[in-house]
Amino acid sequence: MKIKKVKINRIIVVVGVILLCCSCSKMENKHHMDTENIMMEETGETSSLSGVQQDIKEETALGADKIQPEKGNIDFELKIIKEANCRIKVLDVEEATGLAKKIAAKYRGYVSDERFTNTNYSKENRFTIRVPQNNFDIVLDSICKTAEFVNFKNISTIDVTEEYVDITSRLKTKLEVKQRYETILRTKAKTVEDILMAEEKLSKLQEEIESAQGRLKYLGSKVTYSTIQLDIYETIIPKVQSEKYTLGFLDKAKKGLLFGWSVIEALTLSLFYIWPLLILGIFGFIYFKWRRK
């Protein structure tokens, strides 16, 4: 009987430990769910902005932009990027380049880069002009009028209004969400887990906000200032050199001096090759003189 009672007591203790562990696990899960619900309620993810803010949550987890803001209430004027590519022939490249720069400066434009090349057959200058969009046509036409011949003139326009509106709308929504998470971090985040969760979402939102702001800045610059790629060139007729070339007095004198020096140098070097003959000749001459006496 005692053995049975001991076994029963052990079974009761084991069951009690299992129930206690399950209870602790449920309490922890409940605390985690309560924390998530507090953050979602404060950012409006569960009620007023459930659709958009649920996309924010998915965006934080997957790293993808899934916000679909309403664009009907946002009114923007057209955002058009205008670019031109033109090649013209002129009588004088330097003069035409200076005139093109004066025309650009007159209409508040500037030259962003320049590449000049000069060969035996042509001179060519390629440079880029940035000019306010409302002065684009008059600057391009004024420069083309200075040309002797226009090889080509290509104008292209890109409508980025939809992209501009879309990025602006998304940026506005992201800024609002960021503000809500900052409020949570200041007021509702009590535990380390809550703080880390809010900071992680804020960090990813900040990266997306900076990316959107950079893209808007780039589009704004391209829209405000149009681009003209200009290629100015002139042809050069190479001078034909005469077939017969006559040396001048100084050239002839220099050539004579060099020839005389080469003769002296050759004679001097030849003495080093015939020195045995010279010695024999000297002894022969001495012997001949002695015999005659």
Short mmCIF file of C-alpha atoms in Angstrom, two decimals:
data_model
loop_
_atom_site.label_atom_id
_atom_site.label_comp_id
_atom_site.label_asym_id
_atom_site.label_seq_id
_atom_site.Cartn_x
_atom_site.Cartn_y
_atom_site.Cartn_z
CA MET A 1 0.00 0.00 0.00
CA LYS A 2 2.80 2.39 0.85
CA ILE A 3 4.46 1.72 -2.52
CA LYS A 4 1.23 2.49 -4.38
CA LYS A 5 0.78 5.75 -2.47
CA VAL A 6 4.34 6.82 -3.34
CA LYS A 7 3.74 6.12 -7.02
CA ILE A 8 0.45 8.05 -6.96
CA ASN A 9 2.17 11.03 -5.29
CA ARG A 10 4.93 11.02 -7.92
CA ILE A 11 2.36 10.97 -10.72
CA ILE A 12 0.50 13.90 -9.14
CA VAL A 13 3.76 15.89 -8.84
CA VAL A 14 4.71 15.27 -12.49
CA VAL A 15 1.23 16.27 -13.72
CA GLY A 16 1.39 19.40 -11.58
CA VAL A 17 4.77 20.40 -13.02
CA ILE A 18 3.49 19.91 -16.60
CA LEU A 19 0.39 22.02 -15.93
CA LEU A 20 2.53 24.76 -14.36
CA CYS A 21 4.84 24.86 -17.41
CA CYS A 22 1.88 25.09 -19.81
CA SER A 23 0.38 27.88 -17.75
CA CYS A 24 3.64 29.90 -17.85
CA SER A 25 3.93 29.42 -21.61
CA LYS A 26 0.38 30.64 -22.17
CA MET A 27 1.00 33.70 -19.98
CA GLU A 28 4.14 34.57 -21.97
CA ASN A 29 2.33 34.22 -25.29
CA LYS A 30 -0.50 36.32 -23.96
CA HIS A 31 1.95 39.03 -22.88
CA HIS A 32 3.58 39.02 -26.34
CA MET A 33 0.18 39.23 -28.08
CA ASP A 34 -0.88 42.06 -25.76
CA THR A 35 2.30 43.97 -26.65
CA GLU A 36 1.65 43.49 -30.39
CA ASN A 37 -1.98 44.58 -29.95
CA ILE A 38 -0.93 47.73 -28.07
CA MET A 39 1.50 48.71 -30.85
CA MET A 40 -1.01 47.95 -33.60
CA GLU A 41 -3.76 49.88 -31.80
CA GLU A 42 -1.49 52.90 -31.29
CA THR A 43 -0.37 52.95 -34.95
CA GLY A 44 -3.88 52.35 -36.23
CA GLU A 45 -2.99 49.02 -37.82
CA THR A 46 -6.08 47.22 -36.51
CA SER A 47 -8.79 49.84 -36.91
CA SER A 48 -8.79 53.12 -38.79
CA LEU A 49 -5.92 52.37 -41.18
CA SER A 50 -6.05 48.57 -41.11
CA GLY A 51 -5.42 48.07 -44.84
CA VAL A 52 -2.50 50.45 -45.26
CA GLN A 53 -0.88 49.76 -41.88
CA GLN A 54 -1.16 45.99 -42.36
CA ASP A 55 0.92 46.53 -45.50
CA ILE A 56 3.41 48.42 -43.32
CA LYS A 57 3.73 45.36 -41.10
CA GLU A 58 4.25 43.06 -44.09
CA GLU A 59 6.71 45.57 -45.53
CA THR A 60 8.73 45.50 -42.31
CA ALA A 61 8.86 41.70 -42.31
CA LEU A 62 9.52 41.14 -46.02
CA GLY A 63 11.40 44.33 -46.95
CA ALA A 64 8.96 45.15 -49.79
CA ASP A 65 6.98 48.31 -50.45
CA LYS A 66 3.30 47.33 -50.41
CA ILE A 67 1.64 50.58 -49.38
CA GLN A 68 -1.25 51.52 -51.66
CA PRO A 69 -2.18 55.10 -50.71
CA GLU A 70 -5.02 56.97 -52.29
CA LYS A 71 -3.87 59.43 -54.94
CA GLY A 72 -7.15 61.02 -55.81
CA ASN A 73 -6.91 63.70 -53.14
CA ILE A 74 -3.40 64.78 -54.22
CA ASP A 75 -3.15 67.33 -57.03
CA PHE A 76 0.18 67.86 -58.82
CA GLU A 77 1.09 69.73 -61.96
CA LEU A 78 2.70 67.82 -64.80
CA LYS A 79 6.29 66.69 -64.22
CA ILE A 80 8.01 66.50 -67.61
CA ILE A 81 11.70 65.73 -68.19
CA LYS A 82 12.92 67.27 -71.46
CA GLU A 83 16.19 66.30 -73.13
CA ALA A 84 17.77 67.11 -76.50
CA ASN A 85 20.70 65.73 -78.48
CA CYS A 86 22.03 67.94 -81.27
CA ARG A 87 25.02 67.88 -83.66
CA ILE A 88 25.84 70.95 -85.75
CA LYS A 89 28.59 72.06 -88.14
CA VAL A 90 30.08 75.54 -87.70
CA LEU A 91 32.79 77.65 -89.28
CA ASP A 92 34.77 78.12 -86.06
CA VAL A 93 34.38 75.79 -83.07
CA GLU A 94 35.87 78.17 -80.48
CA GLU A 95 33.66 81.06 -81.57
CA ALA A 96 30.52 78.90 -81.73
CA THR A 97 31.24 77.41 -78.29
CA GLY A 98 31.59 80.84 -76.73
CA LEU A 99 28.35 81.98 -78.36
CA ALA A 100 26.48 78.88 -77.11
CA LYS A 101 27.69 79.51 -73.56
CA LYS A 102 26.55 83.14 -73.75
CA ILE A 103 23.09 82.05 -74.92
CA ALA A 104 22.84 79.52 -72.08
CA ALA A 105 23.94 82.09 -69.49
CA LYS A 106 21.44 84.62 -70.85
CA TYR A 107 18.59 82.24 -70.05
CA ARG A 108 19.97 81.16 -66.64
CA GLY A 109 21.60 77.97 -67.90
CA TYR A 110 25.08 76.56 -67.41
CA VAL A 111 27.55 74.11 -68.97
CA SER A 112 27.96 70.97 -66.85
CA ASP A 113 30.77 69.23 -68.76
CA GLU A 114 32.90 69.78 -71.87
CA ARG A 115 35.14 67.59 -74.06
CA PHE A 116 37.27 69.16 -76.82
CA THR A 117 39.15 67.18 -79.50
CA ASN A 118 41.40 68.44 -82.29
CA THR A 119 42.74 66.38 -85.22
CA ASN A 120 44.30 67.09 -88.61
CA TYR A 121 40.89 66.89 -90.26
CA SER A 122 38.42 68.33 -87.73
CA LYS A 123 37.83 70.17 -84.48
CA GLU A 124 35.05 69.00 -82.22
CA ASN A 125 33.62 70.17 -78.90
CA ARG A 126 31.00 68.19 -76.99
CA PHE A 127 29.35 69.71 -73.94
CA THR A 128 26.16 69.51 -71.90
CA ILE A 129 23.94 72.49 -71.18
CA ARG A 130 21.49 72.51 -68.24
CA VAL A 131 18.80 75.13 -68.69
CA PRO A 132 15.48 75.88 -66.93
CA GLN A 133 12.67 73.94 -68.58
CA ASN A 134 10.71 77.01 -69.62
CA ASN A 135 13.78 78.27 -71.56
CA PHE A 136 14.61 74.92 -73.16
CA ASP A 137 13.13 75.56 -76.61
CA ILE A 138 14.46 79.09 -77.06
CA VAL A 139 18.00 78.10 -76.05
CA LEU A 140 18.04 75.10 -78.39
CA ASP A 141 16.65 77.08 -81.33
CA SER A 142 19.05 79.98 -80.75
CA ILE A 143 22.07 77.67 -80.78
CA CYS A 144 20.92 75.84 -83.91
CA LYS A 145 20.55 79.17 -85.74
CA THR A 146 24.29 79.75 -85.37
CA ALA A 147 25.07 76.52 -87.25
CA GLU A 148 26.25 76.26 -90.83
CA PHE A 149 24.58 72.85 -91.05
CA VAL A 150 22.48 70.81 -88.59
CA ASN A 151 23.27 67.11 -88.79
CA PHE A 152 20.49 66.09 -86.40
CA LYS A 153 18.38 67.41 -83.55
CA ASN A 154 16.54 64.92 -81.33
CA ILE A 155 14.17 65.99 -78.56
CA SER A 156 12.67 63.58 -76.05
CA THR A 157 10.17 64.10 -73.22
CA ILE A 158 9.46 61.79 -70.29
CA ASP A 159 6.33 62.20 -68.18
CA VAL A 160 7.19 61.31 -64.58
CA THR A 161 4.04 62.81 -63.02
CA GLU A 162 2.62 59.45 -61.99
CA GLU A 163 5.88 58.31 -60.42
CA TYR A 164 6.27 61.65 -58.63
CA VAL A 165 2.73 61.51 -57.21
CA ASP A 166 3.13 57.86 -56.21
CA ILE A 167 6.42 58.43 -54.37
CA THR A 168 5.08 61.58 -52.67
CA SER A 169 1.97 59.75 -51.45
CA ARG A 170 3.98 56.82 -50.16
CA LEU A 171 6.43 59.17 -48.46
CA LYS A 172 3.58 60.98 -46.69
CA THR A 173 2.17 57.68 -45.41
CA LYS A 174 5.57 56.46 -44.24
CA LEU A 175 6.18 59.70 -42.33
CA GLU A 176 2.83 59.31 -40.56
CA VAL A 177 3.60 55.71 -39.63
CA LYS A 178 7.05 56.71 -38.41
CA GLN A 179 5.49 59.35 -36.14
CA ARG A 180 3.12 56.75 -34.61
CA TYR A 181 5.96 54.33 -33.91
CA GLU A 182 7.98 57.13 -32.31
CA THR A 183 4.99 57.81 -30.02
CA ILE A 184 4.87 54.13 -29.06
CA LEU A 185 8.59 54.13 -28.32
CA ARG A 186 8.19 57.12 -26.00
CA THR A 187 4.99 56.13 -24.19
CA LYS A 188 3.98 52.47 -24.54
CA ALA A 189 7.23 50.53 -24.96
CA LYS A 190 8.12 49.33 -21.45
CA THR A 191 10.13 46.15 -21.96
CA VAL A 192 13.36 45.61 -23.88
CA GLU A 193 11.48 43.47 -26.42
CA ASP A 194 8.96 46.25 -27.08
CA ILE A 195 11.74 48.84 -27.52
CA LEU A 196 13.74 46.63 -29.92
CA MET A 197 10.63 45.87 -31.98
CA ALA A 198 9.72 49.55 -32.34
CA GLU A 199 13.31 50.59 -33.12
CA GLU A 200 13.62 47.91 -35.81
CA LYS A 201 10.51 49.14 -37.58
CA LEU A 202 11.64 52.75 -37.23
CA SER A 203 15.04 51.92 -38.74
CA LYS A 204 13.53 50.27 -41.82
CA LEU A 205 11.02 53.07 -42.25
CA GLN A 206 13.81 55.67 -42.07
CA GLU A 207 15.76 53.88 -44.84
CA GLU A 208 12.67 53.82 -47.08
CA ILE A 209 11.93 57.49 -46.33
CA GLU A 210 15.48 58.57 -47.23
CA SER A 211 15.35 56.54 -50.44
CA ALA A 212 12.05 58.13 -51.45
CA GLN A 213 13.32 61.62 -50.63
CA GLY A 214 16.45 61.05 -52.73
CA ARG A 215 14.39 59.88 -55.71
CA LEU A 216 12.09 62.90 -55.42
CA LYS A 217 15.11 65.22 -55.30
CA TYR A 218 16.57 63.62 -58.43
CA LEU A 219 13.28 63.84 -60.35
CA GLY A 220 12.80 67.44 -59.24
CA SER A 221 16.26 68.38 -60.53
CA LYS A 222 15.69 66.67 -63.89
CA VAL A 223 12.29 68.36 -64.28
CA THR A 224 13.41 71.83 -63.24
CA TYR A 225 16.51 71.88 -65.46
CA SER A 226 16.35 70.33 -68.92
CA THR A 227 19.42 68.83 -70.59
CA ILE A 228 20.88 69.68 -74.02
CA GLN A 229 23.71 67.46 -75.32
CA LEU A 230 25.48 69.58 -77.93
CA ASP A 231 28.11 68.42 -80.43
CA ILE A 232 29.80 71.26 -82.37
CA TYR A 233 32.39 70.53 -85.05
CA GLU A 234 34.24 72.10 -87.97
CA THR A 235 36.09 70.45 -90.83
CA ILE A 236 39.72 71.29 -91.61
CA ILE A 237 41.32 70.95 -95.05
CA PRO A 238 44.84 69.62 -94.44
CA LYS A 239 47.69 71.61 -96.03
CA VAL A 240 49.52 69.78 -98.81
CA GLN A 241 53.28 69.79 -98.23
CA SER A 242 55.55 70.47 -101.20
CA GLU A 243 57.31 67.39 -102.59
CA LYS A 244 60.69 69.14 -102.90
CA TYR A 245 62.24 70.56 -99.79
CA THR A 246 65.14 73.04 -100.10
CA LEU A 247 67.54 73.44 -97.21
CA GLY A 248 68.38 76.92 -95.97
CA PHE A 249 71.89 78.32 -95.43
CA LEU A 250 72.01 77.48 -91.74
CA ASP A 251 70.76 73.94 -92.39
CA LYS A 252 73.42 73.46 -95.10
CA ALA A 253 76.18 74.84 -92.85
CA LYS A 254 75.06 72.53 -90.03
CA LYS A 255 75.01 69.59 -92.41
CA GLY A 256 78.58 70.48 -93.70
CA LEU A 257 79.96 70.69 -90.17
CA LEU A 258 78.46 67.34 -89.28
CA PHE A 259 79.91 65.76 -92.43
CA GLY A 260 83.42 67.20 -91.75
CA TRP A 261 83.31 65.97 -88.19
CA SER A 262 82.29 62.50 -89.36
CA VAL A 263 85.32 62.46 -91.76
CA ILE A 264 87.72 63.43 -88.97
CA GLU A 265 86.18 60.82 -86.70
CA ALA A 266 86.53 58.12 -89.40
CA LEU A 267 90.20 58.98 -90.07
CA THR A 268 91.05 58.97 -86.39
CA LEU A 269 89.42 55.61 -85.87
CA SER A 270 91.20 54.16 -88.93
CA LEU A 271 94.60 54.89 -87.31
CA PHE A 272 93.75 52.43 -84.55
CA TYR A 273 93.19 49.71 -87.17
CA ILE A 274 96.42 50.30 -89.24
CA TRP A 275 98.92 51.04 -86.45
CA PRO A 276 101.09 47.97 -87.30
CA LEU A 277 101.50 49.25 -90.85
CA LEU A 278 102.43 52.67 -89.55
CA ILE A 279 105.16 51.21 -87.34
CA LEU A 280 106.58 49.12 -90.24
CA GLY A 281 106.54 52.18 -92.47
CA ILE A 282 108.47 54.24 -89.93
CA PHE A 283 111.14 51.52 -89.53
CA GLY A 284 111.38 51.13 -93.33
CA PHE A 285 111.88 54.86 -93.77
CA ILE A 286 114.61 54.90 -91.13
CA TYR A 287 116.38 51.91 -92.73
CA PHE A 288 116.20 53.53 -96.20
CA LYS A 289 117.73 56.77 -94.91
CA TRP A 290 120.55 54.80 -93.18
CA ARG A 291 121.44 52.88 -96.35
CA ARG A 292 121.74 56.07 -98.38
CA LYS A 293 124.29 57.46 -95.98
#
